[in-house]
Amino acid sequence: MHVTIFGTGYVGLVTGTCLAEVGNKIHCVDIDARKVEGLNNGIVPIYEPGLEELVLANHKSGCLQFTTDAAAAVRRAEIIFIAVGTPPGEDGSADLSHVLALARTIGQHLEKSAIVVNKSTVPVGTADRVRAAIAAELAQRGVVISFDVLSNPEFLKEGDAVKDCMRPDRIVIGADSAHAVERMKVLYAPFNRNHERIVLMDVRSAELTKYAANAMLATKISFMNEMANIAERVGADIEHVRHGIGSDPRIGYSFIYPGAGYGGSCFPKDVQALDRTARQHGYTPRILEAVEAVNDAQKHRIFALIQQHFGDVRGKTIAVWGLAFKPNTDDMREAPARVLLAQLWAAGATVRAYDPEAGKEAAEVFGVRDDLVICDEALSALDGADALVLMTEWKMFWSPDFDRVRDLLKSPVVFDGRNIYDPKSVEAAGLAYYGIGRGRSVPYPKVV
């Protein structure tokens, strides 16, 4: 199929690349000429495992092209994906300006019947607004061209996006056109052979499904952080609690890891946007309020522990391992590390930070500062540091030589923002240990 995808961010670039991988002719459109030129020269602007190799191979084969020519891309496409950003507005609601501007562009250049697919995360009712915007432009031109508007939300996890696209858990399609559904089934057939993954529903339900999924996952994280805060106060270890409740199949082990809070491009803005949607329809979403409040507070927890240990941190140097909001990405949007660094700087501390992929992004986000050193190696971040803080659970951080860590630190203390270390092992190496919800007054059970 000839497919046009507007947007070359995480969603657009991964979706376009994977569709090209199975033989479709894909044109990815972006208004950023510099980014398009880079992609055409083999420069992939984001880090995502496995993506660069697929982009280069499919671009070389001719199946994947990048352009700024929206008019030509619309004219040649049978299916047009909208995969542009919907950043939060000042009130937290989703900003649809890019989506609606793109709908108008489609209406201005459409010359044959097409299927317009909303893949951006958008509030319920957006498909109606997209349809109206396209229809208005067609009417302005005085032409009658049939088109369908569908909702096909993405469920890609950063760090696993290529795998999620090639082997999806589900393919949600919201549509009111049988013809459009059949064409989408053909498009997704290569990803749907093992078993039926397509879930059909009406457009509005599909739009809400995306928000509901992210809100549920965010709720699990905030709930566990709430339990961790209780565990600290009652002398329980949240890691034991996690295993105890995760063994219940009704709960499961996924997304019940306490830590320094969630971040990224999806959970924070989607919880906010769903909250605002509910309020616009006269409903106060109390659970969503709590999810957001708990997460905002949790991002301050590590700094509170640092203050608890040192008192005044002015003049201290803090080593930070991990800047991205999660492993296997360089994305620092809403990352808990950003909150921590801001607090440390405000208190007069200096930061030596290392992240295997987000170092360049951090340099762009923070700029040149006297109180920040972005290091090229994990251990070099410890040179002259008073403490080590773990903020992102990259695999390379899981099994450090704690004896070496102790020797490099001026004050032997580790703050584990992701609970990946065994407190006894850290303390056996002569380091103080602080985790999230690790109530140390409870002895660890002996293995019989």
mmCIF file of C-alpha atoms in Angstrom, residues 4-301:
data_model
loop_
_atom_site.group_PDB
_atom_site.id
_atom_site.type_symbol
_atom_site.label_atom_id
_atom_site.label_comp_id
_atom_site.label_asym_id
_atom_site.label_seq_id
_atom_site.Cartn_x
_atom_site.Cartn_y
_atom_site.Cartn_z
ATOM 1 C CA THR A 4 1.669 8.655 4.171
ATOM 2 C CA ILE A 5 2.565 9.342 7.788
ATOM 3 C CA PHE A 6 2.618 12.896 9.110
ATOM 4 C CA GLY A 7 5.141 13.219 11.929
ATOM 5 C CA THR A 8 8.576 11.647 12.392
ATOM 6 C CA GLY A 9 8.644 11.459 16.185
ATOM 7 C CA TYR A 10 8.582 8.202 18.133
ATOM 8 C CA VAL A 11 5.164 7.133 16.874
ATOM 9 C CA GLY A 12 5.419 8.272 13.264
ATOM 10 C CA LEU A 13 8.971 7.105 12.632
ATOM 11 C CA VAL A 14 8.537 3.698 14.272
ATOM 12 C CA THR A 15 5.161 3.069 12.625
ATOM 13 C CA GLY A 16 6.383 4.125 9.195
ATOM 14 C CA THR A 17 9.545 2.078 9.457
ATOM 15 C CA CYS A 18 7.750 -1.095 10.532
ATOM 16 C CA LEU A 19 5.113 -0.730 7.802
ATOM 17 C CA ALA A 20 7.931 -0.287 5.265
ATOM 18 C CA GLU A 21 9.674 -3.366 6.654
ATOM 19 C CA VAL A 22 6.765 -5.543 5.478
ATOM 20 C CA GLY A 23 6.760 -4.093 1.964
ATOM 21 C CA ASN A 24 4.548 -0.995 1.975
ATOM 22 C CA LYS A 25 5.577 2.230 0.270
ATOM 23 C CA ILE A 26 5.846 4.772 3.050
ATOM 24 C CA HIS A 27 6.286 8.539 2.872
ATOM 25 C CA CYS A 28 6.971 10.178 6.230
ATOM 26 C CA VAL A 29 6.273 13.910 6.210
ATOM 27 C CA ASP A 30 7.641 16.502 8.625
ATOM 28 C CA ILE A 31 7.745 20.295 8.571
ATOM 29 C CA ASP A 32 11.250 20.214 10.072
ATOM 30 C CA ALA A 33 13.416 20.329 6.934
ATOM 31 C CA ARG A 34 16.580 19.746 8.930
ATOM 32 C CA LYS A 35 15.201 16.558 10.470
ATOM 33 C CA VAL A 36 13.998 15.313 7.079
ATOM 34 C CA GLU A 37 17.382 15.999 5.513
ATOM 35 C CA GLY A 38 19.062 14.123 8.346
ATOM 36 C CA LEU A 39 16.778 11.109 7.956
ATOM 37 C CA ASN A 40 17.411 11.018 4.223
ATOM 38 C CA ASN A 41 21.131 11.013 5.062
ATOM 39 C CA GLY A 42 20.800 8.174 7.557
ATOM 40 C CA ILE A 43 20.694 10.252 10.745
ATOM 41 C CA VAL A 44 18.012 8.898 13.098
ATOM 42 C CA PRO A 45 17.078 11.651 15.585
ATOM 43 C CA ILE A 46 15.949 9.388 18.452
ATOM 44 C CA TYR A 47 17.436 6.412 20.246
ATOM 45 C CA GLU A 48 15.252 3.337 20.071
ATOM 46 C CA PRO A 49 16.738 -0.186 20.079
ATOM 47 C CA GLY A 50 16.632 -1.735 16.600
ATOM 48 C CA LEU A 51 15.178 1.325 14.892
ATOM 49 C CA GLU A 52 18.231 2.758 13.174
ATOM 50 C CA GLU A 53 19.045 -0.463 11.327
ATOM 51 C CA LEU A 54 15.479 -0.749 9.999
ATOM 52 C CA VAL A 55 15.345 2.902 8.950
ATOM 53 C CA LEU A 56 18.598 2.631 7.010
ATOM 54 C CA ALA A 57 17.662 -0.658 5.322
ATOM 55 C CA ASN A 58 14.179 0.421 4.263
ATOM 56 C CA HIS A 59 15.308 3.834 3.112
ATOM 57 C CA LYS A 60 17.959 2.159 0.984
ATOM 58 C CA SER A 61 15.377 -0.212 -0.521
ATOM 59 C CA GLY A 62 13.116 2.706 -1.428
ATOM 60 C CA CYS A 63 10.225 1.580 0.768
ATOM 61 C CA LEU A 64 10.749 4.404 3.279
ATOM 62 C CA GLN A 65 11.045 8.014 2.135
ATOM 63 C CA PHE A 66 11.162 11.275 4.071
ATOM 64 C CA THR A 67 9.850 14.562 2.724
ATOM 65 C CA THR A 68 8.557 18.026 3.574
ATOM 66 C CA ASP A 69 6.197 17.998 0.560
ATOM 67 C CA ALA A 70 2.829 17.492 2.228
ATOM 68 C CA ALA A 71 0.811 18.077 -0.943
ATOM 69 C CA ALA A 72 2.519 15.321 -2.922
ATOM 70 C CA ALA A 73 2.375 12.947 0.040
ATOM 71 C CA VAL A 74 -1.382 13.452 0.411
ATOM 72 C CA ARG A 75 -2.052 13.007 -3.294
ATOM 73 C CA ARG A 76 -0.291 9.659 -3.577
ATOM 74 C CA ALA A 77 -1.622 8.020 -0.388
ATOM 75 C CA GLU A 78 -4.392 5.504 0.095
ATOM 76 C CA ILE A 79 -4.014 5.690 3.874
ATOM 77 C CA ILE A 80 -2.882 8.830 5.713
ATOM 78 C CA PHE A 81 -1.716 8.576 9.319
ATOM 79 C CA ILE A 82 -1.737 11.576 11.645
ATOM 80 C CA ALA A 83 1.075 11.012 14.149
ATOM 81 C CA VAL A 84 1.949 14.506 15.342
ATOM 82 C CA GLY A 85 2.343 15.699 18.911
ATOM 83 C CA THR A 86 -0.490 16.695 21.225
ATOM 84 C CA PRO A 87 1.429 18.481 23.992
ATOM 85 C CA PRO A 88 -0.392 19.641 27.121
ATOM 86 C CA GLY A 89 -1.792 23.157 27.012
ATOM 87 C CA GLU A 90 -1.582 25.601 29.888
ATOM 88 C CA ASP A 91 -4.550 23.943 31.603
ATOM 89 C CA GLY A 92 -3.239 20.408 31.013
ATOM 90 C CA SER A 93 -5.655 19.595 28.202
ATOM 91 C CA ALA A 94 -4.292 18.186 24.937
ATOM 92 C CA ASP A 95 -3.240 20.822 22.405
ATOM 93 C CA LEU A 96 -4.841 19.780 19.111
ATOM 94 C CA SER A 97 -3.491 22.652 17.033
ATOM 95 C CA HIS A 98 -1.034 20.431 15.126
ATOM 96 C CA VAL A 99 -3.644 17.735 14.508
ATOM 97 C CA LEU A 100 -6.270 20.157 13.218
ATOM 98 C CA ALA A 101 -3.770 22.108 11.110
ATOM 99 C CA LEU A 102 -2.784 18.838 9.511
ATOM 100 C CA ALA A 103 -6.438 17.945 8.884
ATOM 101 C CA ARG A 104 -6.800 21.223 7.004
ATOM 102 C CA THR A 105 -3.668 20.429 4.995
ATOM 103 C CA ILE A 106 -5.132 17.076 4.020
ATOM 104 C CA GLY A 107 -8.359 18.737 2.924
ATOM 105 C CA GLN A 108 -6.444 21.256 0.839
ATOM 106 C CA HIS A 109 -4.573 18.616 -1.163
ATOM 107 C CA LEU A 110 -6.786 15.509 -1.238
ATOM 108 C CA GLU A 111 -7.505 14.453 -4.828
ATOM 109 C CA LYS A 112 -8.875 10.913 -4.378
ATOM 110 C CA SER A 113 -10.643 8.837 -1.763
ATOM 111 C CA ALA A 114 -8.489 8.123 1.261
ATOM 112 C CA ILE A 115 -8.565 6.771 4.791
ATOM 113 C CA VAL A 116 -7.336 9.244 7.425
ATOM 114 C CA VAL A 117 -6.097 7.503 10.551
ATOM 115 C CA ASN A 118 -5.608 9.330 13.823
ATOM 116 C CA LYS A 119 -2.642 7.690 15.579
ATOM 117 C CA SER A 120 -1.884 10.662 17.792
ATOM 118 C CA THR A 121 -3.182 10.428 21.346
ATOM 119 C CA VAL A 122 -6.222 12.688 21.239
ATOM 120 C CA PRO A 123 -9.292 13.421 23.389
ATOM 121 C CA VAL A 124 -12.603 11.767 22.667
ATOM 122 C CA GLY A 125 -14.356 13.542 19.819
ATOM 123 C CA THR A 126 -11.199 14.560 17.947
ATOM 124 C CA ALA A 127 -12.055 12.390 14.931
ATOM 125 C CA ASP A 128 -15.240 14.425 14.491
ATOM 126 C CA ARG A 129 -13.191 17.630 14.513
ATOM 127 C CA VAL A 130 -10.680 16.197 12.029
ATOM 128 C CA ARG A 131 -13.508 15.101 9.746
ATOM 129 C CA ALA A 132 -15.100 18.560 9.929
ATOM 130 C CA ALA A 133 -11.795 20.318 9.202
ATOM 131 C CA ILE A 134 -11.121 18.186 6.112
ATOM 132 C CA ALA A 135 -14.707 18.582 4.893
ATOM 133 C CA ALA A 136 -14.520 22.371 5.304
ATOM 134 C CA GLU A 137 -11.417 22.576 3.117
ATOM 135 C CA LEU A 138 -12.966 20.340 0.453
ATOM 136 C CA ALA A 139 -16.074 22.536 0.467
ATOM 137 C CA GLN A 140 -13.893 25.636 0.125
ATOM 138 C CA ARG A 141 -12.326 24.040 -2.954
ATOM 139 C CA GLY A 142 -15.755 23.127 -4.317
ATOM 140 C CA VAL A 143 -14.907 19.420 -4.698
ATOM 141 C CA VAL A 144 -16.583 16.269 -3.462
ATOM 142 C CA ILE A 145 -14.165 13.509 -2.415
ATOM 143 C CA SER A 146 -15.071 10.668 -0.089
ATOM 144 C CA PHE A 147 -12.852 9.983 2.911
ATOM 145 C CA ASP A 148 -13.015 8.158 6.214
ATOM 146 C CA VAL A 149 -11.557 9.162 9.571
ATOM 147 C CA LEU A 150 -10.505 6.345 11.899
ATOM 148 C CA SER A 151 -8.931 6.075 15.329
ATOM 149 C CA ASN A 152 -6.001 3.670 15.577
ATOM 150 C CA PRO A 153 -4.184 4.563 18.809
ATOM 151 C CA GLU A 154 -0.601 3.473 19.349
ATOM 152 C CA PHE A 155 0.508 1.355 22.300
ATOM 153 C CA LEU A 156 4.268 1.595 21.845
ATOM 154 C CA LYS A 157 6.576 1.484 24.847
ATOM 155 C CA GLU A 158 9.685 3.606 24.478
ATOM 156 C CA GLY A 159 12.628 1.230 24.566
ATOM 157 C CA ASP A 160 10.501 -1.575 23.076
ATOM 158 C CA ALA A 161 8.709 0.360 20.353
ATOM 159 C CA VAL A 162 9.987 -1.638 17.370
ATOM 160 C CA LYS A 163 9.080 -4.937 19.011
ATOM 161 C CA ASP A 164 5.679 -3.582 20.051
ATOM 162 C CA CYS A 165 4.988 -2.456 16.484
ATOM 163 C CA MET A 166 6.138 -5.684 14.823
ATOM 164 C CA ARG A 167 4.481 -7.951 17.413
ATOM 165 C CA PRO A 168 1.631 -5.937 18.917
ATOM 166 C CA ASP A 169 -0.453 -7.080 21.876
ATOM 167 C CA ARG A 170 -3.517 -5.596 20.213
ATOM 168 C CA ILE A 171 -4.421 -3.433 17.241
ATOM 169 C CA VAL A 172 -7.303 -1.179 18.223
ATOM 170 C CA ILE A 173 -9.308 0.220 15.316
ATOM 171 C CA GLY A 174 -12.196 2.601 15.854
ATOM 172 C CA ALA A 175 -14.258 3.066 12.704
ATOM 173 C CA ASP A 176 -17.751 3.450 11.336
ATOM 174 C CA SER A 177 -16.870 2.361 7.778
ATOM 175 C CA ALA A 178 -16.748 -1.323 6.843
ATOM 176 C CA HIS A 179 -14.630 -0.524 3.775
ATOM 177 C CA ALA A 180 -12.049 1.352 5.862
ATOM 178 C CA VAL A 181 -11.880 -1.506 8.364
ATOM 179 C CA GLU A 182 -11.170 -4.012 5.604
ATOM 180 C CA ARG A 183 -8.357 -1.878 4.185
ATOM 181 C CA MET A 184 -6.838 -1.522 7.651
ATOM 182 C CA LYS A 185 -7.020 -5.290 8.087
ATOM 183 C CA VAL A 186 -5.047 -5.687 4.865
ATOM 184 C CA LEU A 187 -2.467 -3.154 6.041
ATOM 185 C CA TYR A 188 -2.009 -4.889 9.377
ATOM 186 C CA ALA A 189 -2.200 -8.478 8.078
ATOM 187 C CA PRO A 190 1.585 -9.080 8.373
ATOM 188 C CA PHE A 191 1.373 -8.223 12.089
ATOM 189 C CA ASN A 192 -1.750 -10.282 12.720
ATOM 190 C CA ARG A 193 -0.895 -13.820 11.578
ATOM 191 C CA ASN A 194 -0.163 -15.615 14.845
ATOM 192 C CA HIS A 195 -3.577 -14.897 16.326
ATOM 193 C CA GLU A 196 -6.284 -12.264 15.962
ATOM 194 C CA ARG A 197 -4.970 -9.039 17.459
ATOM 195 C CA ILE A 198 -7.402 -6.568 15.907
ATOM 196 C CA VAL A 199 -9.969 -5.142 18.331
ATOM 197 C CA LEU A 200 -12.779 -3.331 16.512
ATOM 198 C CA MET A 201 -14.917 -0.660 18.135
ATOM 199 C CA ASP A 202 -16.492 2.713 17.497
ATOM 200 C CA VAL A 203 -14.251 5.743 17.061
ATOM 201 C CA ARG A 204 -14.941 7.398 20.410
ATOM 202 C CA SER A 205 -14.310 4.193 22.338
ATOM 203 C CA ALA A 206 -10.976 3.775 20.560
ATOM 204 C CA GLU A 207 -9.987 7.339 21.459
ATOM 205 C CA LEU A 208 -10.824 6.707 25.119
ATOM 206 C CA THR A 209 -9.102 3.300 25.142
ATOM 207 C CA LYS A 210 -5.675 4.890 24.697
ATOM 208 C CA TYR A 211 -6.176 7.284 27.590
ATOM 209 C CA ALA A 212 -7.701 4.598 29.792
ATOM 210 C CA ALA A 213 -4.747 2.269 29.190
ATOM 211 C CA ASN A 214 -2.133 4.857 30.131
ATOM 212 C CA ALA A 215 -4.158 6.090 33.091
ATOM 213 C CA MET A 216 -4.467 2.540 34.427
ATOM 214 C CA LEU A 217 -0.715 1.945 34.181
ATOM 215 C CA ALA A 218 0.032 5.284 35.810
ATOM 216 C CA THR A 219 -2.442 4.411 38.561
ATOM 217 C CA LYS A 220 -0.610 1.164 39.338
ATOM 218 C CA ILE A 221 2.687 3.027 39.642
ATOM 219 C CA SER A 222 1.271 5.737 41.903
ATOM 220 C CA PHE A 223 -0.516 3.141 44.019
ATOM 221 C CA MET A 224 2.742 1.296 44.643
ATOM 222 C CA ASN A 225 4.513 4.532 45.473
ATOM 223 C CA GLU A 226 1.735 5.267 47.944
ATOM 224 C CA MET A 227 2.248 1.817 49.483
ATOM 225 C CA ALA A 228 6.016 2.435 49.596
ATOM 226 C CA ASN A 229 5.494 5.627 51.557
ATOM 227 C CA ILE A 230 3.297 3.746 54.004
ATOM 228 C CA ALA A 231 5.870 0.939 54.228
ATOM 229 C CA GLU A 232 8.578 3.410 55.253
ATOM 230 C CA ARG A 233 6.432 4.644 58.096
ATOM 231 C CA VAL A 234 5.337 1.270 59.449
ATOM 232 C CA GLY A 235 8.697 -0.496 59.073
ATOM 233 C CA ALA A 236 7.747 -2.815 56.195
ATOM 234 C CA ASP A 237 9.770 -3.523 53.045
ATOM 235 C CA ILE A 238 7.802 -2.658 49.907
ATOM 236 C CA GLU A 239 9.804 -5.167 47.873
ATOM 237 C CA HIS A 240 8.447 -8.015 49.982
ATOM 238 C CA VAL A 241 4.982 -6.514 49.642
ATOM 239 C CA ARG A 242 5.415 -6.254 45.871
ATOM 240 C CA HIS A 243 6.194 -9.956 45.579
ATOM 241 C CA GLY A 244 3.335 -10.803 47.911
ATOM 242 C CA ILE A 245 0.667 -8.992 45.906
ATOM 243 C CA GLY A 246 2.173 -9.605 42.470
ATOM 244 C CA SER A 247 1.766 -13.342 42.907
ATOM 245 C CA ASP A 248 -2.001 -12.784 42.805
ATOM 246 C CA PRO A 249 -2.904 -13.229 39.105
ATOM 247 C CA ARG A 250 -5.628 -10.619 39.476
ATOM 248 C CA ILE A 251 -2.895 -8.070 40.202
ATOM 249 C CA GLY A 252 0.215 -9.382 38.430
ATOM 250 C CA TYR A 253 3.786 -8.140 38.584
ATOM 251 C CA SER A 254 3.734 -5.551 35.803
ATOM 252 C CA PHE A 255 3.862 -1.865 36.719
ATOM 253 C CA ILE A 256 3.948 -2.398 40.478
ATOM 254 C CA TYR A 257 7.533 -1.229 40.935
ATOM 255 C CA PRO A 258 7.853 1.672 43.386
ATOM 256 C CA GLY A 259 10.407 4.322 42.592
ATOM 257 C CA ALA A 260 11.077 7.981 41.997
ATOM 258 C CA GLY A 261 7.905 8.542 39.969
ATOM 259 C CA TYR A 262 6.893 8.080 36.341
ATOM 260 C CA GLY A 263 7.798 10.417 33.495
ATOM 261 C CA GLY A 264 8.043 10.379 29.721
ATOM 262 C CA SER A 265 5.958 11.769 26.914
ATOM 263 C CA CYS A 266 2.777 9.778 27.622
ATOM 264 C CA PHE A 267 1.726 9.075 31.205
ATOM 265 C CA PRO A 268 1.997 12.622 32.630
ATOM 266 C CA LYS A 269 0.256 14.387 29.752
ATOM 267 C CA ASP A 270 -2.331 11.658 29.172
ATOM 268 C CA VAL A 271 -3.431 11.548 32.819
ATOM 269 C CA GLN A 272 -3.733 15.338 32.762
ATOM 270 C CA ALA A 273 -5.605 15.347 29.456
ATOM 271 C CA LEU A 274 -8.082 12.684 30.600
ATOM 272 C CA ASP A 275 -8.599 14.617 33.834
ATOM 273 C CA ARG A 276 -9.413 17.771 31.853
ATOM 274 C CA THR A 277 -11.708 15.879 29.471
ATOM 275 C CA ALA A 278 -13.679 14.520 32.424
ATOM 276 C CA ARG A 279 -14.031 17.998 33.937
ATOM 277 C CA GLN A 280 -15.173 19.449 30.620
ATOM 278 C CA HIS A 281 -18.013 16.940 30.755
ATOM 279 C CA GLY A 282 -18.973 17.775 34.337
ATOM 280 C CA TYR A 283 -17.213 14.926 36.136
ATOM 281 C CA THR A 284 -14.470 15.194 38.777
ATOM 282 C CA PRO A 285 -12.043 12.255 38.324
ATOM 283 C CA ARG A 286 -10.862 11.763 41.898
ATOM 284 C CA ILE A 287 -8.613 8.791 41.191
ATOM 285 C CA LEU A 288 -6.833 10.632 38.383
ATOM 286 C CA GLU A 289 -6.345 13.610 40.713
ATOM 287 C CA ALA A 290 -4.694 11.328 43.248
ATOM 288 C CA VAL A 291 -2.526 9.569 40.639
ATOM 289 C CA GLU A 292 -1.117 12.866 39.467
ATOM 290 C CA ALA A 293 -0.655 14.266 42.997
ATOM 291 C CA VAL A 294 1.145 11.146 44.249
ATOM 292 C CA ASN A 295 3.461 11.128 41.243
ATOM 293 C CA ASP A 296 4.318 14.813 41.556
ATOM 294 C CA ALA A 297 5.181 14.303 45.225
ATOM 295 C CA GLN A 298 7.168 11.123 44.536
ATOM 296 C CA LYS A 299 9.562 12.976 42.259
ATOM 297 C CA HIS A 300 10.700 14.909 45.338
ATOM 298 C CA ARG A 301 11.293 11.818 47.475
#
